[in-house]
mmCIF file of C-alpha atoms and ligand atoms in Angstrom:
data_model
loop_
_atom_site.group_PDB
_atom_site.id
_atom_site.type_symbol
_atom_site.label_atom_id
_atom_site.label_comp_id
_atom_site.label_asym_id
_atom_site.label_seq_id
_atom_site.Cartn_x
_atom_site.Cartn_y
_atom_site.Cartn_z
ATOM 1 C CA UNK A 30 14.322 47.286 -0.525
ATOM 2 C CA UNK A 31 10.234 46.428 0.079
ATOM 3 C CA UNK A 32 8.720 47.672 -3.478
ATOM 4 C CA UNK A 33 9.529 44.682 -5.903
ATOM 5 C CA UNK A 34 8.584 42.008 -2.427
ATOM 6 C CA UNK A 35 4.568 44.090 -2.417
ATOM 7 C CA UNK A 36 2.056 41.662 -4.206
ATOM 8 C CA UNK A 37 2.672 37.694 -4.692
ATOM 9 C CA UNK A 38 2.843 38.854 -8.532
ATOM 10 C CA UNK A 39 5.786 41.469 -8.298
ATOM 11 C CA UNK A 40 8.203 38.721 -6.001
ATOM 12 C CA UNK A 41 7.264 36.050 -8.488
ATOM 13 C CA UNK A 42 8.607 37.525 -11.207
ATOM 14 C CA UNK A 43 12.378 38.548 -9.519
ATOM 15 C CA UNK A 44 12.011 35.062 -7.742
ATOM 16 C CA UNK A 45 16.142 33.679 -9.066
ATOM 17 C CA UNK A 46 15.232 30.490 -7.967
ATOM 18 C CA UNK A 47 12.429 27.548 -7.925
ATOM 19 C CA UNK A 48 12.799 23.941 -8.098
ATOM 20 C CA UNK A 49 12.703 22.402 -10.701
ATOM 21 C CA UNK A 50 10.796 18.174 -10.569
ATOM 22 C CA UNK A 51 13.218 17.391 -13.503
ATOM 23 C CA UNK A 52 16.123 18.561 -11.073
ATOM 24 C CA UNK A 53 15.125 15.535 -8.355
ATOM 25 C CA UNK A 54 15.828 12.735 -8.379
ATOM 26 C CA UNK A 55 14.402 10.329 -5.238
ATOM 27 C CA UNK A 56 16.185 7.226 -3.001
ATOM 28 C CA UNK A 57 14.577 4.049 -2.820
ATOM 29 C CA UNK A 58 15.042 1.499 -1.392
ATOM 30 C CA UNK A 59 13.933 -2.228 -2.444
ATOM 31 C CA UNK A 60 14.774 -5.497 0.475
ATOM 32 C CA UNK A 61 14.679 -8.678 -0.707
ATOM 33 C CA UNK A 62 12.282 -11.364 0.658
ATOM 34 C CA UNK A 63 9.243 -8.803 1.780
ATOM 35 C CA UNK A 64 5.817 -9.713 0.754
ATOM 36 C CA UNK A 65 4.347 -5.952 1.153
ATOM 37 C CA UNK A 66 5.845 -2.546 1.708
ATOM 38 C CA UNK A 67 7.621 -1.982 5.016
ATOM 39 C CA UNK A 68 8.036 0.239 7.101
ATOM 40 C CA UNK A 69 10.650 2.595 7.470
ATOM 41 C CA UNK A 70 10.005 4.648 11.758
ATOM 42 C CA UNK A 71 13.120 6.308 10.657
ATOM 43 C CA UNK A 72 11.301 8.288 8.087
ATOM 44 C CA UNK A 73 8.109 8.171 7.956
ATOM 45 C CA UNK A 74 6.837 7.912 4.684
ATOM 46 C CA UNK A 75 9.804 6.335 3.150
ATOM 47 C CA UNK A 76 9.322 2.303 2.337
ATOM 48 C CA UNK A 77 11.317 -0.960 2.292
ATOM 49 C CA UNK A 78 10.032 -1.380 -1.616
ATOM 50 C CA UNK A 79 9.220 -5.461 -2.636
ATOM 51 C CA UNK A 80 9.976 -5.318 -6.100
ATOM 52 C CA UNK A 81 6.097 -5.480 -7.993
ATOM 53 C CA UNK A 82 5.803 -2.573 -4.658
ATOM 54 C CA UNK A 83 8.969 -0.787 -6.534
ATOM 55 C CA UNK A 84 7.956 -0.708 -9.872
ATOM 56 C CA UNK A 85 5.031 0.814 -9.454
ATOM 57 C CA UNK A 86 6.115 3.205 -7.462
ATOM 58 C CA UNK A 87 9.200 4.434 -9.624
ATOM 59 C CA UNK A 88 6.273 4.743 -11.988
ATOM 60 C CA UNK A 89 4.947 7.593 -9.938
ATOM 61 C CA UNK A 90 7.922 9.864 -9.850
ATOM 62 C CA UNK A 91 8.258 8.740 -13.777
ATOM 63 C CA UNK A 92 3.925 10.700 -14.148
ATOM 64 C CA UNK A 93 5.029 12.928 -11.521
ATOM 65 C CA UNK A 94 8.404 14.360 -13.958
ATOM 66 C CA UNK A 95 11.267 12.878 -11.300
ATOM 67 C CA UNK A 96 14.031 13.639 -12.883
ATOM 68 C CA UNK A 97 16.131 9.853 -11.899
ATOM 69 C CA UNK A 98 15.714 7.040 -9.146
ATOM 70 C CA UNK A 99 18.800 6.034 -7.655
ATOM 71 C CA UNK A 100 18.279 2.605 -5.828
ATOM 72 C CA UNK A 101 19.573 0.832 -3.428
ATOM 73 C CA UNK A 102 19.253 -3.166 -2.716
ATOM 74 C CA UNK A 103 18.642 -4.447 1.091
ATOM 75 C CA UNK A 104 20.132 -8.826 0.941
ATOM 76 C CA UNK A 105 18.558 -10.855 3.363
ATOM 77 C CA UNK A 106 22.120 -13.059 2.992
ATOM 78 C CA UNK A 107 24.982 -10.861 4.620
ATOM 79 C CA UNK A 108 28.630 -12.325 4.745
ATOM 80 C CA UNK A 109 31.711 -10.603 4.497
ATOM 81 C CA UNK A 110 32.700 -9.398 1.784
ATOM 82 C CA UNK A 111 28.840 -8.306 0.536
ATOM 83 C CA UNK A 112 28.768 -10.775 -2.583
ATOM 84 C CA UNK A 113 25.205 -10.287 -2.639
ATOM 85 C CA UNK A 114 26.304 -7.104 -4.480
ATOM 86 C CA UNK A 115 26.475 -8.096 -7.727
ATOM 87 C CA UNK A 116 25.044 -11.125 -8.259
ATOM 88 C CA UNK A 117 22.528 -11.038 -11.181
ATOM 89 C CA UNK A 118 20.295 -12.424 -9.147
ATOM 90 C CA UNK A 119 21.198 -10.307 -6.205
ATOM 91 C CA UNK A 120 18.209 -8.341 -5.187
ATOM 92 C CA UNK A 121 19.765 -4.959 -5.638
ATOM 93 C CA UNK A 122 20.572 -5.803 -9.708
ATOM 94 C CA UNK A 123 17.400 -8.033 -10.210
ATOM 95 C CA UNK A 124 15.326 -4.294 -9.070
ATOM 96 C CA UNK A 125 17.394 -2.847 -11.496
ATOM 97 C CA UNK A 126 16.981 -4.868 -14.474
ATOM 98 C CA UNK A 127 13.346 -4.569 -12.862
ATOM 99 C CA UNK A 128 13.244 -0.950 -14.043
ATOM 100 C CA UNK A 129 15.615 -0.726 -16.502
ATOM 101 C CA UNK A 130 12.580 -3.271 -18.664
ATOM 102 C CA UNK A 131 9.087 -1.361 -16.771
ATOM 103 C CA UNK A 132 10.965 2.051 -17.375
ATOM 104 C CA UNK A 133 13.212 1.696 -20.732
ATOM 105 C CA UNK A 134 14.644 5.134 -20.810
ATOM 106 C CA UNK A 135 12.109 7.630 -19.857
ATOM 107 C CA UNK A 136 13.563 7.512 -16.123
ATOM 108 C CA UNK A 137 18.267 7.136 -15.805
ATOM 109 C CA UNK A 138 18.920 4.625 -14.103
ATOM 110 C CA UNK A 139 20.951 5.355 -10.346
ATOM 111 C CA UNK A 140 22.403 2.644 -8.810
ATOM 112 C CA UNK A 141 24.087 2.900 -4.916
ATOM 113 C CA UNK A 142 27.738 1.141 -5.860
ATOM 114 C CA UNK A 143 28.950 0.544 -2.870
ATOM 115 C CA UNK A 144 29.193 -2.957 -0.519
ATOM 116 C CA UNK A 145 27.343 -1.419 3.692
ATOM 117 C CA UNK A 146 23.844 -2.656 2.426
ATOM 118 C CA UNK A 147 25.721 -6.087 1.204
ATOM 119 C CA UNK A 148 27.951 -7.051 4.098
ATOM 120 C CA UNK A 149 27.760 -8.421 7.556
ATOM 121 C CA UNK A 150 29.631 -6.805 9.207
ATOM 122 C CA UNK A 151 28.041 -2.894 7.842
ATOM 123 C CA UNK A 152 31.466 -1.442 6.333
ATOM 124 C CA UNK A 153 31.225 0.140 2.862
ATOM 125 C CA UNK A 154 34.461 -2.213 2.127
ATOM 126 C CA UNK A 155 36.265 -5.484 3.254
ATOM 127 C CA UNK A 156 37.891 -5.908 5.912
ATOM 128 C CA UNK A 157 41.806 -6.625 6.951
ATOM 129 C CA UNK A 158 42.615 -9.571 8.943
ATOM 130 C CA UNK A 159 43.976 -6.114 11.285
ATOM 131 C CA UNK A 160 40.108 -4.722 10.942
ATOM 132 C CA UNK A 161 40.113 -2.228 8.843
ATOM 133 C CA UNK A 162 38.643 -1.457 4.941
ATOM 134 C CA UNK A 163 40.685 -2.749 2.521
ATOM 135 C CA UNK A 164 41.061 0.020 0.397
ATOM 136 C CA UNK A 165 42.302 -2.503 -2.845
ATOM 137 C CA UNK A 166 40.496 -5.352 -2.143
ATOM 138 C CA UNK A 167 37.103 -3.290 -1.883
ATOM 139 C CA UNK A 168 38.282 -1.830 -5.822
ATOM 140 C CA UNK A 169 38.459 -5.513 -6.950
ATOM 141 C CA UNK A 170 34.509 -5.847 -5.470
ATOM 142 C CA UNK A 171 33.314 -2.388 -6.459
ATOM 143 C CA UNK A 172 34.522 -3.388 -10.230
ATOM 144 C CA UNK A 173 32.870 -6.032 -10.275
ATOM 145 C CA UNK A 174 29.687 -4.049 -8.069
ATOM 146 C CA UNK A 175 29.760 -1.888 -11.903
ATOM 147 C CA UNK A 176 29.834 -4.768 -13.959
ATOM 148 C CA UNK A 177 26.884 -6.160 -12.425
ATOM 149 C CA UNK A 178 25.247 -3.689 -12.535
ATOM 150 C CA UNK A 179 25.749 -2.166 -15.561
ATOM 151 C CA UNK A 180 24.375 -4.880 -17.404
ATOM 152 C CA UNK A 181 21.185 -5.008 -14.879
ATOM 153 C CA UNK A 182 20.652 -2.186 -16.957
ATOM 154 C CA UNK A 183 21.780 0.730 -14.249
ATOM 155 C CA UNK A 184 22.315 4.328 -16.355
ATOM 156 C CA UNK A 185 24.093 5.810 -13.666
ATOM 157 C CA UNK A 186 26.627 4.520 -11.261
ATOM 158 C CA UNK A 187 27.196 5.743 -7.716
ATOM 159 C CA UNK A 188 30.144 5.341 -6.086
ATOM 160 C CA UNK A 189 29.218 6.497 -2.567
ATOM 161 C CA UNK A 190 32.077 4.212 -0.853
ATOM 162 C CA UNK A 191 35.538 6.701 0.128
ATOM 163 C CA UNK A 192 37.442 4.308 -0.616
ATOM 164 C CA UNK A 193 40.538 6.032 -2.898
ATOM 165 C CA UNK A 194 40.382 5.223 -6.696
ATOM 166 C CA UNK A 195 37.066 4.014 -6.890
ATOM 167 C CA UNK A 196 35.803 6.870 -9.350
ATOM 168 C CA UNK A 197 38.781 5.263 -11.318
ATOM 169 C CA UNK A 198 38.110 1.710 -10.928
ATOM 170 C CA UNK A 199 35.189 1.155 -11.921
ATOM 171 C CA UNK A 200 35.583 3.355 -14.898
ATOM 172 C CA UNK A 201 38.412 1.261 -16.620
ATOM 173 C CA UNK A 202 36.094 -1.884 -15.410
ATOM 174 C CA UNK A 203 33.263 -0.490 -16.986
ATOM 175 C CA UNK A 204 35.149 0.088 -21.280
ATOM 176 C CA UNK A 205 37.214 -3.078 -20.933
ATOM 177 C CA UNK A 206 33.598 -4.821 -21.675
ATOM 178 C CA UNK A 207 32.199 -2.053 -24.270
ATOM 179 C CA UNK A 208 29.903 -0.059 -20.592
ATOM 180 C CA UNK A 209 32.127 3.241 -21.961
ATOM 181 C CA UNK A 210 27.987 4.576 -22.821
ATOM 182 C CA UNK A 211 27.635 3.890 -18.823
ATOM 183 C CA UNK A 212 28.959 6.863 -16.429
ATOM 184 C CA UNK A 213 29.653 7.645 -12.754
ATOM 185 C CA UNK A 214 28.087 9.797 -9.982
ATOM 186 C CA UNK A 215 31.183 10.184 -7.807
ATOM 187 C CA UNK A 216 30.388 10.502 -4.405
ATOM 188 C CA UNK A 217 33.312 13.506 -4.146
ATOM 189 C CA UNK A 218 32.988 15.184 -0.855
ATOM 190 C CA UNK A 219 31.609 13.050 1.634
ATOM 191 C CA UNK A 220 31.784 13.341 4.914
ATOM 192 C CA UNK A 221 31.116 11.138 7.909
ATOM 193 C CA UNK A 222 28.074 11.891 8.926
ATOM 194 C CA UNK A 223 25.610 11.723 12.126
ATOM 195 C CA UNK A 224 23.070 12.808 9.576
ATOM 196 C CA UNK A 225 22.511 9.474 8.203
ATOM 197 C CA UNK A 226 21.902 8.410 10.789
ATOM 198 C CA UNK A 227 17.913 7.364 9.826
ATOM 199 C CA UNK A 228 19.648 5.449 6.652
ATOM 200 C CA UNK A 229 20.783 2.299 8.561
ATOM 201 C CA UNK A 230 17.348 1.486 9.757
ATOM 202 C CA UNK A 231 15.642 1.634 5.996
ATOM 203 C CA UNK A 232 18.619 -1.060 5.089
ATOM 204 C CA UNK A 233 18.921 -2.760 8.253
ATOM 205 C CA UNK A 234 22.568 -1.310 8.148
ATOM 206 C CA UNK A 235 24.502 -4.197 10.116
ATOM 207 C CA UNK A 236 27.471 -1.214 11.524
ATOM 208 C CA UNK A 237 28.653 -1.650 15.046
ATOM 209 C CA UNK A 238 31.619 1.430 14.603
ATOM 210 C CA UNK A 239 31.495 4.147 12.057
ATOM 211 C CA UNK A 240 33.144 5.505 9.487
ATOM 212 C CA UNK A 241 36.224 8.094 9.983
ATOM 213 C CA UNK A 242 38.340 5.991 8.765
ATOM 214 C CA UNK A 243 37.342 6.893 5.341
ATOM 215 C CA UNK A 244 35.206 8.980 5.016
ATOM 216 C CA UNK A 245 35.211 12.948 5.827
ATOM 217 C CA UNK A 246 36.448 15.018 8.615
ATOM 218 C CA UNK A 247 33.748 17.364 9.383
ATOM 219 C CA UNK A 248 36.748 19.158 11.078
ATOM 220 C CA UNK A 249 38.186 19.562 7.652
ATOM 221 C CA UNK A 250 36.946 22.006 5.357
ATOM 222 C CA UNK A 251 37.139 23.519 1.571
ATOM 223 C CA UNK A 252 40.407 22.234 0.510
ATOM 224 C CA UNK A 253 40.178 18.798 0.961
ATOM 225 C CA UNK A 254 36.251 19.226 -0.985
ATOM 226 C CA UNK A 255 38.553 20.342 -3.682
ATOM 227 C CA UNK A 256 40.505 17.752 -4.001
ATOM 228 C CA UNK A 257 38.294 14.813 -4.168
ATOM 229 C CA UNK A 258 36.218 16.831 -6.153
ATOM 230 C CA UNK A 259 39.561 16.696 -8.542
ATOM 231 C CA UNK A 260 40.363 13.458 -7.926
ATOM 232 C CA UNK A 261 36.858 12.269 -8.684
ATOM 233 C CA UNK A 262 36.841 14.052 -12.914
ATOM 234 C CA UNK A 263 40.327 12.716 -13.457
ATOM 235 C CA UNK A 264 39.237 9.581 -13.342
ATOM 236 C CA UNK A 265 36.416 10.117 -15.063
ATOM 237 C CA UNK A 266 32.937 10.800 -12.901
ATOM 238 C CA UNK A 267 30.440 12.653 -14.892
ATOM 239 C CA UNK A 268 28.618 14.183 -12.253
ATOM 240 C CA UNK A 269 30.030 15.462 -8.549
ATOM 241 C CA UNK A 270 27.509 15.038 -5.665
ATOM 242 C CA UNK A 271 27.945 16.280 -1.781
ATOM 243 C CA UNK A 272 26.766 14.930 0.769
ATOM 244 C CA UNK A 273 25.065 15.645 3.381
ATOM 245 C CA UNK A 274 23.482 18.830 1.668
ATOM 246 C CA UNK A 275 22.643 21.489 4.610
ATOM 247 C CA UNK A 276 25.492 20.889 6.506
ATOM 248 C CA UNK A 277 27.923 21.498 3.764
ATOM 249 C CA UNK A 278 26.253 24.817 2.005
ATOM 250 C CA UNK A 279 29.461 25.693 1.939
ATOM 251 C CA UNK A 280 31.166 23.258 0.898
ATOM 252 C CA UNK A 281 28.718 22.618 -1.901
ATOM 253 C CA UNK A 282 28.665 26.179 -3.435
ATOM 254 C CA UNK A 283 32.410 25.830 -3.468
ATOM 255 C CA UNK A 284 32.885 22.416 -5.515
ATOM 256 C CA UNK A 285 29.601 24.696 -7.817
ATOM 257 C CA UNK A 286 31.754 27.475 -8.473
ATOM 258 C CA UNK A 287 34.630 25.085 -9.410
ATOM 259 C CA UNK A 288 33.555 21.373 -10.806
ATOM 260 C CA UNK A 289 34.478 20.866 -14.315
ATOM 261 C CA UNK A 290 30.886 18.414 -14.640
ATOM 262 C CA UNK A 291 27.096 18.968 -13.071
ATOM 263 C CA UNK A 292 27.155 19.288 -8.899
ATOM 264 C CA UNK A 293 24.950 17.326 -7.328
ATOM 265 C CA UNK A 294 23.241 17.236 -3.702
ATOM 266 C CA UNK A 295 22.336 14.412 -1.986
ATOM 267 C CA UNK A 296 19.157 16.114 1.176
ATOM 268 C CA UNK A 297 19.756 12.264 2.947
ATOM 269 C CA UNK A 298 17.994 10.574 5.531
ATOM 270 C CA UNK A 299 18.634 12.198 8.372
ATOM 271 C CA UNK A 300 17.214 16.107 7.096
ATOM 272 C CA UNK A 301 14.167 14.091 6.038
ATOM 273 C CA UNK A 302 13.859 12.913 9.150
ATOM 274 C CA UNK A 303 14.496 16.260 10.826
ATOM 275 C CA UNK A 304 11.648 17.787 9.527
ATOM 276 C CA UNK A 305 9.582 15.438 9.242
ATOM 277 C CA UNK A 306 9.510 15.439 13.619
ATOM 278 C CA UNK A 307 9.694 18.436 13.692
ATOM 279 C CA UNK A 308 6.115 18.826 11.367
ATOM 280 C CA UNK A 309 4.417 16.083 12.700
ATOM 281 C CA UNK A 310 5.107 17.503 16.619
ATOM 282 C CA UNK A 311 3.251 21.210 14.695
ATOM 283 C CA UNK A 312 6.538 22.754 16.012
ATOM 284 C CA UNK A 313 7.864 23.901 11.660
ATOM 285 C CA UNK A 314 5.279 24.546 8.562
ATOM 286 C CA UNK A 315 5.774 21.277 6.971
ATOM 287 C CA UNK A 316 5.925 22.198 2.959
ATOM 288 C CA UNK A 317 7.915 25.303 3.422
ATOM 289 C CA UNK A 318 10.531 23.976 5.519
ATOM 290 C CA UNK A 319 10.995 21.338 2.242
ATOM 291 C CA UNK A 320 10.753 24.006 -0.342
ATOM 292 C CA UNK A 321 13.736 26.748 1.497
ATOM 293 C CA UNK A 322 15.990 23.656 2.092
ATOM 294 C CA UNK A 323 15.588 22.743 -1.401
ATOM 295 C CA UNK A 324 15.903 26.449 -2.701
ATOM 296 C CA UNK A 325 19.379 26.645 -0.714
ATOM 297 C CA UNK A 326 20.203 23.846 -1.917
ATOM 298 C CA UNK A 327 19.498 25.235 -6.005
ATOM 299 C CA UNK A 328 20.829 28.801 -4.297
ATOM 300 C CA UNK A 329 23.837 27.317 -3.319
ATOM 301 C CA UNK A 330 24.800 25.575 -6.503
ATOM 302 C CA UNK A 331 23.277 22.246 -6.932
ATOM 303 C CA UNK A 332 21.843 21.681 -10.036
ATOM 304 C CA UNK A 333 19.938 18.149 -8.945
ATOM 305 C CA UNK A 334 19.585 16.894 -5.953
ATOM 306 C CA UNK A 335 18.053 13.405 -4.493
ATOM 307 C CA UNK A 336 15.849 14.062 -1.758
ATOM 308 C CA UNK A 337 12.836 11.165 -0.268
ATOM 309 C CA UNK A 338 10.458 14.227 -0.527
ATOM 310 C CA UNK A 339 11.220 13.933 -5.473
ATOM 311 C CA UNK A 340 7.990 12.972 -5.696
ATOM 312 C CA UNK A 341 5.972 14.822 -3.023
ATOM 313 C CA UNK A 342 7.093 18.308 -4.627
ATOM 314 C CA UNK A 343 7.274 17.590 -8.124
ATOM 315 C CA UNK A 344 3.908 16.040 -7.981
ATOM 316 C CA UNK A 345 3.248 20.454 -5.719
ATOM 317 C CA UNK A 346 4.993 22.155 -8.755
ATOM 318 C CA UNK A 347 3.085 20.470 -11.081
HETATM 319 C C1 PBG B 25 26.032 4.398 1.608
HETATM 320 C C2 PBG B 25 25.153 4.881 1.556
HETATM 321 C C3 PBG B 25 25.172 6.148 2.697
HETATM 322 C C4 PBG B 25 24.379 6.831 2.002
HETATM 323 C C5 PBG B 25 23.245 6.242 1.368
HETATM 324 N N1 PBG B 25 24.975 5.455 0.819
HETATM 325 C C6 PBG B 25 25.587 5.382 3.619
HETATM 326 C C7 PBG B 25 26.421 5.782 4.528
HETATM 327 O O1 PBG B 25 27.732 6.403 3.656
HETATM 328 O O2 PBG B 25 26.782 5.546 6.075
HETATM 329 C C8 PBG B 25 23.569 7.506 3.497
HETATM 330 C C9 PBG B 25 22.662 8.451 2.671
HETATM 331 C C10 PBG B 25 20.944 8.453 3.697
HETATM 332 O O3 PBG B 25 21.321 8.352 4.810
HETATM 333 O O4 PBG B 25 20.569 9.486 3.051
HETATM 334 N N2 PBG B 25 26.623 2.902 0.584
#
């Protein structure tokens, strides 16, 4: 077995996996009311952007050959129904419009379609009187968000809220206004994960509880994951995404085996933070570890990967 491992040239010839810049999607944050970018302490190297710095960083990502960007918005004012989410002048929609104006079709512009950044309670939906997250009232808000994001120029809407029926509601809302060209990136399966921890700082989240009543339990298995995927596909998802990535490679590999649509994986904030932290202490070879995680995610079957390292990795492979 060692014969083909002997030289770098033999290893290169026999390699079966590679990560291409175009496979990578950069998640980005834009915050309202900033005069300069603000560092996110739990995600060294990642910032909340101003509108101007967002355009500059997204342009650099496109120049590096990255396949797309996924935008999250952080408003200054939050309320119970997340009014900022579908306000055309709200920070997320303003950011999308700016990026579409500056970049046109040079990249794939994706928008996070969820209320958690915009609600004062931090949940992904609106609340019923008993404090639970109201599925169907939330769907109404998602439909409104979808129209605003389509209007702002998003190519793909990332339905990350884990409400039942969200993909169908978004698809129908778009079709009704003749925006059938706008696609849906379905977050299915998506687990209630501790690995979203640093993201909560990244989006200045107000959440106090948890999301176990709508996101999937890590103790469930592949059957539920396949059911989530099948529903999203039946409702019109153009791409499905497994999230987080590294702790769910078993799920990813099953989804990739059977999905009739392309499969993405989201290497989330905690996956980024733990590796950066270990590297900072000199406990791990940072570059090799990053590349190894991305190869693992590719090997498990993802055809695209959302990663905060997208630009660095794209530039390195160029
Ligand atoms: C919901 C959303 C979250 C992430 C992406 N979309 C947070 C959550 O579900 O709690 C997490 C991404 C990351 O951790 O990098 N809008």
